[in-house]
PDB file of C-alpha atoms in Angstrom:
ATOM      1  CA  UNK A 984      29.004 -28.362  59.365  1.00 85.00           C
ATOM      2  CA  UNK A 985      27.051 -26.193  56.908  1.00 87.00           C
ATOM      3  CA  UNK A 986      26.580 -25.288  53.397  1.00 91.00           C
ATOM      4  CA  UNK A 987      24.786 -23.088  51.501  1.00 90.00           C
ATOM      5  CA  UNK A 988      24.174 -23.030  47.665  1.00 91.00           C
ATOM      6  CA  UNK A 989      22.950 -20.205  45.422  1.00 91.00           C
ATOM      7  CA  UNK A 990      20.995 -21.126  42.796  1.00 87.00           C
ATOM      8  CA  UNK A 991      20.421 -17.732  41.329  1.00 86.00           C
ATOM      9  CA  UNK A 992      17.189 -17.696  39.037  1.00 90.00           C
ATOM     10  CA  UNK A 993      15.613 -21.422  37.895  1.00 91.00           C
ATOM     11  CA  UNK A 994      12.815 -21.354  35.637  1.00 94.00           C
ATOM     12  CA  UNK A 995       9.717 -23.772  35.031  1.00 95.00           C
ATOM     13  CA  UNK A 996       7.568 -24.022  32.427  1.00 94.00           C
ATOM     14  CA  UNK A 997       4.237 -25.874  31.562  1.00 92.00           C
ATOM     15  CA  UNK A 998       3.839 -27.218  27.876  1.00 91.00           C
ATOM     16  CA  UNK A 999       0.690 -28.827  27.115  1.00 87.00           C
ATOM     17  CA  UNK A1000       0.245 -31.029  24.014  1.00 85.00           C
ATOM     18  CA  UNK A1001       0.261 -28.453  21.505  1.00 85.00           C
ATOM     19  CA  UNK A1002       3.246 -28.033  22.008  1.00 88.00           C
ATOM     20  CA  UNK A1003       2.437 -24.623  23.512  1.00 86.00           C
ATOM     21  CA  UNK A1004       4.057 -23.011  26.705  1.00 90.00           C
ATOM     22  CA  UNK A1005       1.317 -22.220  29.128  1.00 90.00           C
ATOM     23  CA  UNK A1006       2.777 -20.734  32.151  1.00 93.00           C
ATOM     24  CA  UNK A1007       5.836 -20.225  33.364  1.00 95.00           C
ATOM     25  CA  UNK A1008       7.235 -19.910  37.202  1.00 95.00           C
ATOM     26  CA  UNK A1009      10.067 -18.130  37.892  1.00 95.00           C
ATOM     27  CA  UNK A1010      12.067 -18.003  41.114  1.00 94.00           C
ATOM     28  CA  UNK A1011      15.121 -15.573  41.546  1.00 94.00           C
ATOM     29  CA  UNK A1012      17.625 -15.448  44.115  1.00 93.00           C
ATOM     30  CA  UNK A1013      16.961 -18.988  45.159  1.00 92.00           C
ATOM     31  CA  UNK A1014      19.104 -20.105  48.014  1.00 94.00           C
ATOM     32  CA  UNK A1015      19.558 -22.887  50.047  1.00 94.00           C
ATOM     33  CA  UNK A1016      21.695 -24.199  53.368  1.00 95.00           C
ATOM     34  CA  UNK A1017      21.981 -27.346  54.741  1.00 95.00           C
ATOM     35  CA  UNK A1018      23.387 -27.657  58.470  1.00 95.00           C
ATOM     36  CA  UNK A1019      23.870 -30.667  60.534  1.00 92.00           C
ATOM     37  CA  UNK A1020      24.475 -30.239  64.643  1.00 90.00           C
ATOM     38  CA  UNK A1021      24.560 -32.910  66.729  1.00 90.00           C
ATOM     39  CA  UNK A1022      21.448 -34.884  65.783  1.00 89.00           C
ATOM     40  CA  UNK A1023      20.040 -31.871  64.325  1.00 91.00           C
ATOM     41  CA  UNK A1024      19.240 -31.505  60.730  1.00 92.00           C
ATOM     42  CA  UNK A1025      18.413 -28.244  59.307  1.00 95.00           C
ATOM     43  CA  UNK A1026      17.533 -26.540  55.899  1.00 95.00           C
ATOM     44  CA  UNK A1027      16.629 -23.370  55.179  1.00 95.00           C
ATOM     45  CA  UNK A1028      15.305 -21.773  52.044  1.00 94.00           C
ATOM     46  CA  UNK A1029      14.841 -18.452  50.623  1.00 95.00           C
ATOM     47  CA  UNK A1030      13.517 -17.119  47.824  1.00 95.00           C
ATOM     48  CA  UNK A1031      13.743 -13.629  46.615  1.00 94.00           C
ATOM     49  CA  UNK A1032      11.075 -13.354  44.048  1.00 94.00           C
ATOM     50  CA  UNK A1033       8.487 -15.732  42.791  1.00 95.00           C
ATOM     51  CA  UNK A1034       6.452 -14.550  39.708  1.00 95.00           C
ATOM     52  CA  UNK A1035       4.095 -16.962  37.940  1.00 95.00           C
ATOM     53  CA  UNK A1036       3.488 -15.781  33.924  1.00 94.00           C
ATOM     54  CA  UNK A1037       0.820 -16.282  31.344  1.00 91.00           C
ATOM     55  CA  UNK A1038       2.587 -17.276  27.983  1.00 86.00           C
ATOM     56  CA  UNK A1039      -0.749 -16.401  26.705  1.00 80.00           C
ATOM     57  CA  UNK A1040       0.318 -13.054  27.190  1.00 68.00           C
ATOM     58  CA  UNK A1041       2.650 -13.297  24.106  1.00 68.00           C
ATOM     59  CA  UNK A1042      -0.347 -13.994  21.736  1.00 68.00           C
ATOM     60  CA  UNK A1043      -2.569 -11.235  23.519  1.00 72.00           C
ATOM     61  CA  UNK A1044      -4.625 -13.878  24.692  1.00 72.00           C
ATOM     62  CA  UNK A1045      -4.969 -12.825  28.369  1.00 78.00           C
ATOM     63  CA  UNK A1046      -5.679  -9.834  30.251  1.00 83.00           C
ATOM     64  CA  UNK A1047      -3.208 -10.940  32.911  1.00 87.00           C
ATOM     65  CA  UNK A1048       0.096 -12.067  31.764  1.00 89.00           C
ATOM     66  CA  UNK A1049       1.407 -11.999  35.257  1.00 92.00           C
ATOM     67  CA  UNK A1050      -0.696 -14.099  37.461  1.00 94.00           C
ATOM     68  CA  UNK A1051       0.839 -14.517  40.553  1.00 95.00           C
ATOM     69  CA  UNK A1052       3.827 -11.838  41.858  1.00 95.00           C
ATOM     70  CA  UNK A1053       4.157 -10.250  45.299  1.00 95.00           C
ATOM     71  CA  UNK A1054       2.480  -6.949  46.142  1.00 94.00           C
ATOM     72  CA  UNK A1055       5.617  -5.024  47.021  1.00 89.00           C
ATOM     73  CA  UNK A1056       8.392  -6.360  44.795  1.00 82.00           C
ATOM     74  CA  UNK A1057      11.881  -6.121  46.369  1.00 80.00           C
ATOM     75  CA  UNK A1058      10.624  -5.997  50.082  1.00 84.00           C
ATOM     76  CA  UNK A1059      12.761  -8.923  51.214  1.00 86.00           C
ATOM     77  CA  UNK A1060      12.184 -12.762  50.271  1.00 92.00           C
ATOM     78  CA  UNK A1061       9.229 -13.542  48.942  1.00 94.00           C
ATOM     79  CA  UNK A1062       9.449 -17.221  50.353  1.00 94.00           C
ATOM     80  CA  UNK A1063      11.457 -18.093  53.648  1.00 95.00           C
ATOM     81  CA  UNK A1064      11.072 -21.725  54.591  1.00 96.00           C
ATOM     82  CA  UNK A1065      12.917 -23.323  57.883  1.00 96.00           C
ATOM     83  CA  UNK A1066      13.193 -26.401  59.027  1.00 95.00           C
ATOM     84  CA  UNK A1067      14.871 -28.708  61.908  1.00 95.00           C
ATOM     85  CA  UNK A1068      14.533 -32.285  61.376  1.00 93.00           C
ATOM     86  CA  UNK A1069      15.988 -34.562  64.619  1.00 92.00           C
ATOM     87  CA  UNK A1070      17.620 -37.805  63.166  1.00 88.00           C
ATOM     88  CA  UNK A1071      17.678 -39.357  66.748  1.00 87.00           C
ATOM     89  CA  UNK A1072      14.820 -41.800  65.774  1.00 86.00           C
ATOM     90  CA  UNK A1073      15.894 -43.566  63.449  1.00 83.00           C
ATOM     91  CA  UNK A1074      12.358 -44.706  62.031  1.00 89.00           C
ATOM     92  CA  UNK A1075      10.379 -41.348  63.311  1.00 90.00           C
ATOM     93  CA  UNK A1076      10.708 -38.625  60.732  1.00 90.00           C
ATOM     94  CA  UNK A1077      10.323 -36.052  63.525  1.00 91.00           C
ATOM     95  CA  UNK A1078      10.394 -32.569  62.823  1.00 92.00           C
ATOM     96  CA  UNK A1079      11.295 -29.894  65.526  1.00 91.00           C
ATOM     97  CA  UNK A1080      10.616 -27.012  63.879  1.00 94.00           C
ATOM     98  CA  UNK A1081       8.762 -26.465  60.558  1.00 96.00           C
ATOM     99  CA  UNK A1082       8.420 -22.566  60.129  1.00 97.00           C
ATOM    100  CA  UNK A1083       7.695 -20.347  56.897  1.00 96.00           C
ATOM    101  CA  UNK A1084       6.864 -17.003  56.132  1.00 95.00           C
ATOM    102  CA  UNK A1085       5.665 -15.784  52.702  1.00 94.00           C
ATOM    103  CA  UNK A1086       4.804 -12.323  51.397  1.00 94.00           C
ATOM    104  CA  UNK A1087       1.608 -10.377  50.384  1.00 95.00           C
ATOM    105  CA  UNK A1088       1.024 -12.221  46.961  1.00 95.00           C
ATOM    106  CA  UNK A1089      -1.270 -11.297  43.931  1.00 96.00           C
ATOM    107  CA  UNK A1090      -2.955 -13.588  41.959  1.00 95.00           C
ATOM    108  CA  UNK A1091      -4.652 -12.369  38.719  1.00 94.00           C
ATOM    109  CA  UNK A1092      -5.596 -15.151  36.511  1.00 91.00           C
ATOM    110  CA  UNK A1093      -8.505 -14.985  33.564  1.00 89.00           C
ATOM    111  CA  UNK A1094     -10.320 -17.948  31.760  1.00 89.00           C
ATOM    112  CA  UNK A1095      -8.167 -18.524  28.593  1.00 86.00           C
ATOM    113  CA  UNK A1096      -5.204 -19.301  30.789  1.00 88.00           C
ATOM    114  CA  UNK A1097      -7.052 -21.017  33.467  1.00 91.00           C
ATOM    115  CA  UNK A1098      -8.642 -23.468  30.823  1.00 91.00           C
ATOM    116  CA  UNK A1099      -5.358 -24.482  29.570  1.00 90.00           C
ATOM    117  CA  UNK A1100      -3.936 -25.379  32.561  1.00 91.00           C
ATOM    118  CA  UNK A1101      -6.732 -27.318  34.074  1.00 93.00           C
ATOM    119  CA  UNK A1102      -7.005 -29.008  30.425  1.00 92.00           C
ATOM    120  CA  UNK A1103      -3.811 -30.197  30.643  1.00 92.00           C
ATOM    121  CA  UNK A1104      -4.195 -31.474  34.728  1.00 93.00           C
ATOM    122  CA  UNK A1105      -6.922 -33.548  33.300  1.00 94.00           C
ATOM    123  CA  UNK A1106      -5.405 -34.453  30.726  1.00 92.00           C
ATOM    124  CA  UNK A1107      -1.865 -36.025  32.772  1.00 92.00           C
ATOM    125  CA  UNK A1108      -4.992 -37.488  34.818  1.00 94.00           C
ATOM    126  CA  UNK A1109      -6.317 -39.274  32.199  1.00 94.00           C
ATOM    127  CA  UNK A1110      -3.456 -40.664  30.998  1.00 92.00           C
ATOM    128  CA  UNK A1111      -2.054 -41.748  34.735  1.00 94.00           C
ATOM    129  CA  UNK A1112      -5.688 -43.790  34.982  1.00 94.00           C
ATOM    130  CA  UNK A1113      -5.046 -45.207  31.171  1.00 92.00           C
ATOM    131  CA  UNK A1114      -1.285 -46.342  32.440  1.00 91.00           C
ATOM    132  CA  UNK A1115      -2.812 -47.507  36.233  1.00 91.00           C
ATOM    133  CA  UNK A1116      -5.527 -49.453  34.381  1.00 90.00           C
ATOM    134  CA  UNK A1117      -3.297 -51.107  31.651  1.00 89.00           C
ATOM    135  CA  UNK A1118      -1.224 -52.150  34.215  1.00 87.00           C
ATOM    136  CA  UNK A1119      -4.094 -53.760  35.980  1.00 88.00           C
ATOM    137  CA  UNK A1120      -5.306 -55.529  33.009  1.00 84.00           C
ATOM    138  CA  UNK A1121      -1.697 -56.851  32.165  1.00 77.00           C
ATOM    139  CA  UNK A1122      -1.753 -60.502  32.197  1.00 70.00           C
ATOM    140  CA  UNK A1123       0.460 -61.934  35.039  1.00 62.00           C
ATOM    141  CA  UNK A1124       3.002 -64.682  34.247  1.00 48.00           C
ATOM    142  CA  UNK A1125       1.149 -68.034  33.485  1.00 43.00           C
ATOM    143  CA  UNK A1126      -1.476 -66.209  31.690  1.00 45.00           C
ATOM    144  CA  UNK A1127      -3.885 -63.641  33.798  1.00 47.00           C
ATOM    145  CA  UNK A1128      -4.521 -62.531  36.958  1.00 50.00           C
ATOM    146  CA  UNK A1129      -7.125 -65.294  37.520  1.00 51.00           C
ATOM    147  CA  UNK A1130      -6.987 -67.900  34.542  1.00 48.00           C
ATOM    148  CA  UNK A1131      -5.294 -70.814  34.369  1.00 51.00           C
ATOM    149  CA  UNK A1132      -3.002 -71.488  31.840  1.00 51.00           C
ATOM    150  CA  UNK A1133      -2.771 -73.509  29.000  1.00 50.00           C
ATOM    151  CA  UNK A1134       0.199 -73.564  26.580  1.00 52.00           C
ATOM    152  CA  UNK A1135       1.915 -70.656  26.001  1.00 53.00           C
ATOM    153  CA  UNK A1136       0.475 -68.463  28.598  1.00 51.00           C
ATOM    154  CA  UNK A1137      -3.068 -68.682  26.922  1.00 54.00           C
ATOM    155  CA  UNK A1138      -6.337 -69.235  29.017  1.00 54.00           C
ATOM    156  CA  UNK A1139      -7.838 -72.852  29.015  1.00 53.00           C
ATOM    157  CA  UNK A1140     -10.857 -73.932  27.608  1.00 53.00           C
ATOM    158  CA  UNK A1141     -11.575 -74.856  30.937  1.00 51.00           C
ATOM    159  CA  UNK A1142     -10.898 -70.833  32.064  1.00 50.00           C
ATOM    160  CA  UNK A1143     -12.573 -69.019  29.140  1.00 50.00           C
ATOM    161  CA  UNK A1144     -16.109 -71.873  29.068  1.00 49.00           C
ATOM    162  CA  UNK A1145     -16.453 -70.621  32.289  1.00 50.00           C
ATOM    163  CA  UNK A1146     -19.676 -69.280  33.965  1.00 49.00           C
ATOM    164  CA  UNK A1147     -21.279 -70.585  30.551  1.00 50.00           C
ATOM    165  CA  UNK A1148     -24.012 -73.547  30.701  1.00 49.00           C
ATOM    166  CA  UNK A1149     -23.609 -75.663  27.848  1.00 44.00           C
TER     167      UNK A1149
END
């Protein structure tokens, strides 16, 4: 059995806190089939074109608004990805075959737009350490991670005295 969906053009943007559209990815002629033989999984995946914009490019803030395109539009896929997965091991994610091929791409990217985007990487960084480290510091049921509790969840005197001399 096989089956193949078309998923025709599917667009991605980046918005950074603005709100402002940075980039913007854009893959046409996106298609995808699914086949399973035996105890042989496969999927394949083509893309016709894959163009990366500057929304900066709007504003005339960039020199590049297109910052990532292939060199010879309309030369075949831009992306062709196959792969055969066997599901005979059960706990073994074993591929057989794990093939791509991609076009002669160009990348063109200035400052302004480069800036943004790694300002807003840092940015989701930040905030992913905040979040990990707020969740580290979250008391635990029965009031912290290494205090014992008194009423109500709250540390004893016995916890927060010590390591002090009287």
């Amino acid at each position: 059995p096989s089956s193949t969906r078309s998923l025709g053009e599917v667009g991605v943007s980046l918005i950074d806190e603005e709100p402002r559209e940075v980039i913007h990815l854009a893959l046409r002629d996106a298609r995808v089939n699914v086949s399973l033989h035996g105890q042989q999984l496969g999927a394949k995946v083509k893309i016709g074109h894959v163009q990366l914009d500057s929304s900066l490019a709007e504003e005339k803030q960039t020199r590049f608004p297109v910052i990532l395109a292939p060199v010879t539009p309309g030369q075949g896929d831009t992306l062709h990805l196959d792969l055969s997965l066997s599901t005979a091991y059960r706990h073994l994610l074993f591929f057989e075959t794990i093939s791509t091929r991609l076009a002669p791409l160009r990348l063109s990217i200035e400052q302004n737009t480069a800036a943004r985007v790694l300002r807003f990487v840092f940015s989701i960084l930040e905030k992913l350490e905040a979040a990990e480290a707020a969740k580290l510091a979250s008391p635990v049921e029965g009031g912290g991670v290494d205090a014992p509790a008194g009423k109500e969840g709250e540390p004893t005197e016995e916890a927060t005295e010590e390591g002090h001399e009287a």
